[in-house]
Amino acid sequence: MIGAIEKKLGASTGECFKFILKQMYERTDPWQKECSNPFTLAEIKQLIEKKSNNLDLIKHLDQYVTLIADDPLSFIRKVGDMGGGQYVVDLNRAFEELTLAWFGHVITERYGSKASRIFRIIYMKKFIEQEDLQKEAMIPAREAKLLSYYLFQDQFIQIKTIRKAGGGGTGPAKAFFLFHFKPRQSVRMVLNVCYKALYNTIERSNFEKSEHKRLIEKSQKLDSIVATMKERGESAEYIDEILETLTPPEREILEKVKSRLKTLSKAEITLDSSIFLLQMYLFHTKVPTTLSNKDKKLM
């Protein structure tokens, strides 16, 4: 949340929001769902004056808070005028916006920016036909159909079928296919994929460590010996002799193993972060959510 504010509104605004969250954590039950307990501008000012050296933030605090409250992200909203202004952190809205941005990022990485544009248009229009979609996205018909098919196939979007009777109620029924977005359904689907991917990543990491256990332990032992030798002030020549006990083929294998483990570790952290965001979305948002803007019957 801080990163999103900082990226959009600047470093000082991000720092301001960081102190707002600190105040929220002190005064709000961690499992409170929709919004935080109220806090005042005076309380935030007092906290920032104690713990920040940012003079610009201290001087123009009211403007930074207003900037956050008026931003379309709507992470905070004003609920009263006491203490210079009373605000709450809107957790429901915050996790909706973060999750929507996450979907856009994932779709862009997987299918490209045009697919992300299609997703955004479907989200904004609520329901839209294929022909209107390709016009709005300004993408050639064939490419728009292919990308929307990919999004539907991977359950990022859904299709609503509407049938209407023909002329006079006696002709053959016509079917209209409307693209739309069910966020909770898509989030649960993606969560399931993330759980499986995380399990596979951990299993692969454990396999690499088990398969090359002897070599990894030998390398760790050598690192420990070399560190001790450096502390004792041993000569560089003697240290090089010790390091040479790890043969070139072993060193090559070890470098490849370390590279794979590093990649797996990064993937694990990314998946863990995604799982946390999606779980928080399901916990903090209402049904139906404003993210989907759908009727209850479509949730």
Coordinates of C-alpha atoms in Angstrom, one line a residue:
M1 CA 0.0 0.0 0.0
I2 CA 2.8 2.4 0.9
G3 CA 4.6 1.5 -2.4
A4 CA 1.4 2.2 -4.4
I5 CA 1.0 5.6 -2.8
E6 CA 4.7 6.5 -3.1
K7 CA 4.8 5.5 -6.8
K8 CA 1.8 7.5 -7.7
L9 CA 2.0 10.6 -5.3
G10 CA 5.7 10.8 -4.3
A11 CA 8.0 9.9 -1.5
S12 CA 6.7 12.4 1.1
T13 CA 3.1 11.3 0.5
G14 CA 4.3 7.7 0.9
E15 CA 6.0 8.6 4.2
C16 CA 2.8 10.3 5.4
F17 CA 0.8 7.1 4.6
K18 CA 3.4 5.0 6.4
F19 CA 2.7 7.0 9.6
I20 CA -1.1 6.7 9.0
L21 CA -0.7 2.9 8.9
K22 CA 1.4 2.9 12.1
Q23 CA -1.4 4.9 13.8
M24 CA -3.9 2.4 12.5
Y25 CA -2.0 -0.6 13.8
E26 CA -1.9 0.9 17.3
R27 CA -5.6 1.6 17.4
T28 CA -7.3 -1.0 15.3
D29 CA -8.0 -4.7 15.8
P30 CA -5.7 -6.6 13.3
W31 CA -8.7 -8.6 12.0
Q32 CA -11.1 -5.6 11.6
K33 CA -12.5 -6.1 8.2
E34 CA -13.8 -3.1 6.3
C35 CA -12.0 0.0 7.7
S36 CA -9.8 1.1 10.6
N37 CA -10.8 2.9 13.7
P38 CA -10.9 6.7 13.1
F39 CA -7.8 8.8 13.6
T40 CA -7.4 12.6 13.5
L41 CA -5.0 14.9 11.6
A42 CA -3.7 16.2 14.9
E43 CA -2.7 12.7 16.0
I44 CA -0.8 12.0 12.8
K45 CA 0.9 15.4 13.1
Q46 CA 2.0 14.6 16.6
L47 CA 3.4 11.3 15.6
I48 CA 5.2 12.7 12.6
E49 CA 6.8 15.5 14.5
K50 CA 8.2 13.0 17.0
K51 CA 9.6 10.5 14.5
S52 CA 10.2 12.2 11.1
N53 CA 12.9 14.7 9.9
N54 CA 10.9 15.5 6.8
L55 CA 10.2 19.3 7.4
D56 CA 8.2 19.6 4.2
L57 CA 5.9 16.8 5.4
I58 CA 5.5 18.4 8.8
K59 CA 4.7 21.8 7.3
H60 CA 2.2 20.7 4.7
L61 CA 0.8 17.6 6.4
D62 CA -2.8 18.6 5.9
Q63 CA -2.2 18.9 2.1
Y64 CA -0.6 15.5 2.0
V65 CA -3.4 13.8 3.9
T66 CA -6.0 15.5 1.6
L67 CA -4.0 14.4 -1.4
I68 CA -4.2 10.7 -0.2
A69 CA -7.9 11.1 0.6
D70 CA -8.8 12.6 -2.7
D71 CA -6.8 10.2 -4.8
P72 CA -8.9 7.6 -6.8
L73 CA -7.2 4.8 -4.9
S74 CA -9.3 5.9 -1.9
F75 CA -7.0 4.2 0.7
I76 CA -8.3 6.7 3.3
R77 CA -11.5 8.7 3.5
K78 CA -12.7 11.5 5.7
V79 CA -15.4 10.7 8.2
G80 CA -15.5 13.9 10.4
D81 CA -14.0 17.3 11.3
M82 CA -12.8 16.6 14.8
G83 CA -9.1 17.2 15.5
G84 CA -8.4 19.0 12.2
G85 CA -10.1 16.2 10.3
Q86 CA -11.1 12.6 11.2
Y87 CA -10.2 9.8 8.8
V88 CA -10.3 6.0 8.4
V89 CA -8.2 3.6 6.3
D90 CA -10.6 2.0 3.9
L91 CA -9.2 -1.6 3.9
N92 CA -12.1 -2.8 1.7
R93 CA -11.3 -0.3 -1.0
A94 CA -7.5 -0.6 -0.6
F95 CA -7.4 -4.3 -1.2
E96 CA -9.8 -4.0 -4.1
E97 CA -7.5 -1.5 -5.8
L98 CA -4.3 -3.5 -5.0
T99 CA -5.8 -6.7 -6.3
L100 CA -7.1 -5.1 -9.5
A101 CA -3.6 -3.7 -10.1
W102 CA -2.1 -7.1 -9.4
F103 CA -4.4 -8.8 -12.0
G104 CA -3.4 -6.1 -14.5
H105 CA 0.3 -6.8 -13.8
V106 CA 0.0 -10.6 -14.1
I107 CA -2.0 -10.3 -17.3
T108 CA 0.5 -7.9 -18.8
E109 CA 3.4 -10.3 -17.9
R110 CA 1.6 -13.3 -19.4
Y111 CA -0.2 -11.9 -22.4
G112 CA 1.1 -8.4 -23.0
S113 CA -0.3 -4.8 -22.6
K114 CA -3.1 -5.3 -25.1
A115 CA -4.6 -8.1 -23.0
S116 CA -4.3 -5.9 -19.9
R117 CA -6.2 -3.2 -21.7
I118 CA -8.9 -5.6 -22.6
F119 CA -9.2 -6.7 -19.0
R120 CA -9.4 -3.1 -17.8
I121 CA -12.2 -2.3 -20.3
I122 CA -14.2 -5.3 -19.2
Y123 CA -13.8 -4.2 -15.6
M124 CA -14.9 -0.6 -16.3
K125 CA -17.8 -1.5 -18.6
K126 CA -19.1 -4.3 -16.3
F127 CA -20.6 -6.1 -19.3
I128 CA -19.5 -5.8 -22.9
E129 CA -19.9 -7.7 -26.2
Q130 CA -16.9 -8.9 -28.3
E131 CA -17.5 -6.4 -31.1
D132 CA -17.8 -3.4 -28.7
L133 CA -14.7 -4.7 -26.8
Q134 CA -12.4 -4.7 -29.8
K135 CA -13.6 -1.2 -30.7
E136 CA -13.0 0.2 -27.2
A137 CA -9.6 -1.5 -27.0
M138 CA -8.7 -0.3 -30.5
I139 CA -7.3 -3.7 -31.3
P140 CA -7.8 -5.7 -34.5
A141 CA -10.8 -8.0 -34.3
R142 CA -8.8 -11.3 -34.7
E143 CA -6.3 -10.3 -32.0
A144 CA -8.9 -9.1 -29.6
K145 CA -10.9 -12.3 -29.9
L146 CA -7.7 -14.4 -29.3
L147 CA -6.7 -12.4 -26.3
S148 CA -10.2 -12.4 -24.8
Y149 CA -10.3 -16.1 -25.3
Y150 CA -7.0 -16.6 -23.5
L151 CA -8.3 -14.5 -20.6
F152 CA -11.6 -16.5 -20.5
Q153 CA -9.7 -19.8 -20.7
D154 CA -7.5 -18.9 -17.7
Q155 CA -10.6 -17.7 -15.8
F156 CA -9.5 -14.1 -15.6
I157 CA -12.8 -13.1 -17.1
Q158 CA -16.2 -14.8 -17.5
I159 CA -19.0 -14.9 -20.1
K160 CA -22.7 -14.2 -19.4
T161 CA -25.1 -15.6 -22.0
I162 CA -28.4 -13.7 -22.6
R163 CA -31.0 -15.2 -24.8
K164 CA -33.8 -13.2 -26.4
A165 CA -36.8 -14.5 -28.3
G166 CA -37.0 -13.6 -32.0
G167 CA -39.4 -11.2 -33.6
G168 CA -42.9 -11.5 -32.3
G169 CA -41.8 -14.0 -29.8
T170 CA -42.1 -16.8 -32.3
G171 CA -38.7 -16.7 -34.2
P172 CA -35.6 -18.5 -33.1
A173 CA -34.0 -17.1 -29.9
K174 CA -30.9 -14.9 -30.3
A175 CA -28.0 -15.3 -27.9
F176 CA -25.8 -12.5 -26.7
F177 CA -22.4 -13.2 -25.1
L178 CA -21.2 -10.6 -22.7
F179 CA -17.7 -10.5 -21.1
H180 CA -17.6 -9.6 -17.4
F181 CA -15.3 -10.0 -14.4
K182 CA -16.2 -11.9 -11.2
P183 CA -13.3 -10.9 -8.8
R184 CA -13.9 -13.4 -6.0
Q185 CA -14.2 -16.3 -8.5
S186 CA -11.0 -15.3 -10.3
V187 CA -9.1 -14.6 -7.0
R188 CA -10.0 -18.1 -5.7
M189 CA -8.9 -19.7 -9.0
V190 CA -5.6 -17.8 -9.0
L191 CA -5.0 -18.7 -5.3
N192 CA -5.4 -22.3 -6.1
V193 CA -2.8 -22.0 -8.9
C194 CA -0.5 -20.1 -6.5
Y195 CA -0.7 -22.8 -3.8
K196 CA 0.2 -25.5 -6.3
A197 CA 3.1 -23.4 -7.7
L198 CA 4.4 -22.7 -4.2
Y199 CA 4.3 -26.4 -3.3
N200 CA 6.2 -27.3 -6.5
T201 CA 8.8 -24.5 -5.9
I202 CA 9.5 -25.7 -2.3
E203 CA 9.7 -29.4 -3.5
R204 CA 12.1 -28.5 -6.3
S205 CA 14.2 -26.5 -3.9
N206 CA 14.3 -29.4 -1.4
F207 CA 15.3 -31.8 -4.2
E208 CA 18.2 -29.5 -5.3
K209 CA 19.5 -29.3 -1.7
S210 CA 19.1 -33.1 -1.2
E211 CA 20.7 -34.0 -4.6
H212 CA 23.7 -31.8 -4.0
K213 CA 23.9 -32.1 -0.2
R214 CA 27.5 -33.3 -0.1
L215 CA 28.8 -30.5 -2.3
I216 CA 26.8 -27.8 -0.5
E217 CA 28.1 -28.9 2.9
K218 CA 31.7 -29.1 1.5
S219 CA 31.3 -25.5 0.2
Q220 CA 29.9 -24.3 3.5
K221 CA 32.7 -25.9 5.5
L222 CA 35.3 -24.3 3.2
D223 CA 33.7 -20.9 3.6
S224 CA 33.8 -21.3 7.4
I225 CA 37.5 -22.3 7.3
V226 CA 38.4 -19.5 5.0
A227 CA 36.6 -16.9 7.2
T228 CA 38.5 -18.2 10.3
M229 CA 41.8 -18.0 8.4
K230 CA 41.1 -14.4 7.3
E231 CA 40.4 -13.5 10.9
R232 CA 43.7 -15.1 12.0
G233 CA 45.5 -13.1 9.2
E234 CA 46.6 -16.1 7.2
S235 CA 48.3 -15.4 3.8
A236 CA 46.3 -15.2 0.6
E237 CA 48.4 -18.0 -0.9
Y238 CA 47.5 -20.4 1.9
I239 CA 43.8 -19.5 1.6
D240 CA 43.9 -20.1 -2.1
E241 CA 45.4 -23.6 -1.5
I242 CA 42.4 -24.4 0.8
L243 CA 39.9 -23.1 -1.8
E244 CA 41.5 -25.3 -4.4
T245 CA 40.2 -28.4 -2.6
L246 CA 37.0 -27.6 -4.4
T247 CA 37.7 -28.8 -7.9
P248 CA 36.7 -26.8 -11.0
P249 CA 33.9 -29.3 -12.0
E250 CA 32.6 -29.1 -8.4
R251 CA 32.7 -25.4 -8.5
E252 CA 30.8 -25.3 -11.8
I253 CA 28.1 -27.6 -10.5
L254 CA 27.9 -25.6 -7.2
E255 CA 27.4 -22.3 -9.1
K256 CA 24.6 -23.8 -11.2
V257 CA 22.9 -25.2 -8.0
K258 CA 23.2 -21.8 -6.2
S259 CA 21.8 -20.0 -9.2
R260 CA 18.8 -22.4 -9.4
L261 CA 18.2 -22.1 -5.6
K262 CA 18.3 -18.3 -5.8
T263 CA 15.8 -18.3 -8.6
L264 CA 13.5 -20.7 -6.7
S265 CA 13.8 -18.5 -3.6
K266 CA 12.8 -15.4 -5.5
A267 CA 9.8 -17.3 -7.0
E268 CA 8.8 -18.5 -3.5
I269 CA 8.9 -14.9 -2.1
T270 CA 6.9 -13.6 -5.1
L271 CA 4.3 -16.4 -4.7
D272 CA 4.0 -15.8 -0.9
S273 CA 3.5 -12.1 -1.5
S274 CA 0.8 -12.8 -4.1
I275 CA -1.0 -15.3 -1.8
F276 CA -1.0 -12.8 1.1
L277 CA -2.5 -10.1 -1.1
L278 CA -5.3 -12.3 -2.5
Q279 CA -6.1 -13.8 0.9
M280 CA -6.4 -10.3 2.4
Y281 CA -8.6 -9.3 -0.5
L282 CA -11.0 -12.2 0.3
F283 CA -10.9 -11.4 4.0
H284 CA -11.4 -7.6 3.8
T285 CA -13.8 -7.1 0.9
K286 CA -17.6 -7.4 1.0
V287 CA -19.8 -9.6 -1.1
P288 CA -20.6 -8.3 -3.7
T289 CA -17.5 -6.1 -4.0
T290 CA -17.2 -2.7 -5.7
L291 CA -14.2 -4.1 -7.6
S292 CA -16.6 -6.2 -9.7
N293 CA -19.5 -3.8 -9.7
K294 CA -21.8 -6.7 -10.4
D295 CA -25.2 -7.6 -9.2
K296 CA -25.5 -10.1 -6.3
K297 CA -26.9 -12.7 -8.6
L298 CA -23.7 -12.7 -10.7
M299 CA -21.3 -13.2 -7.7

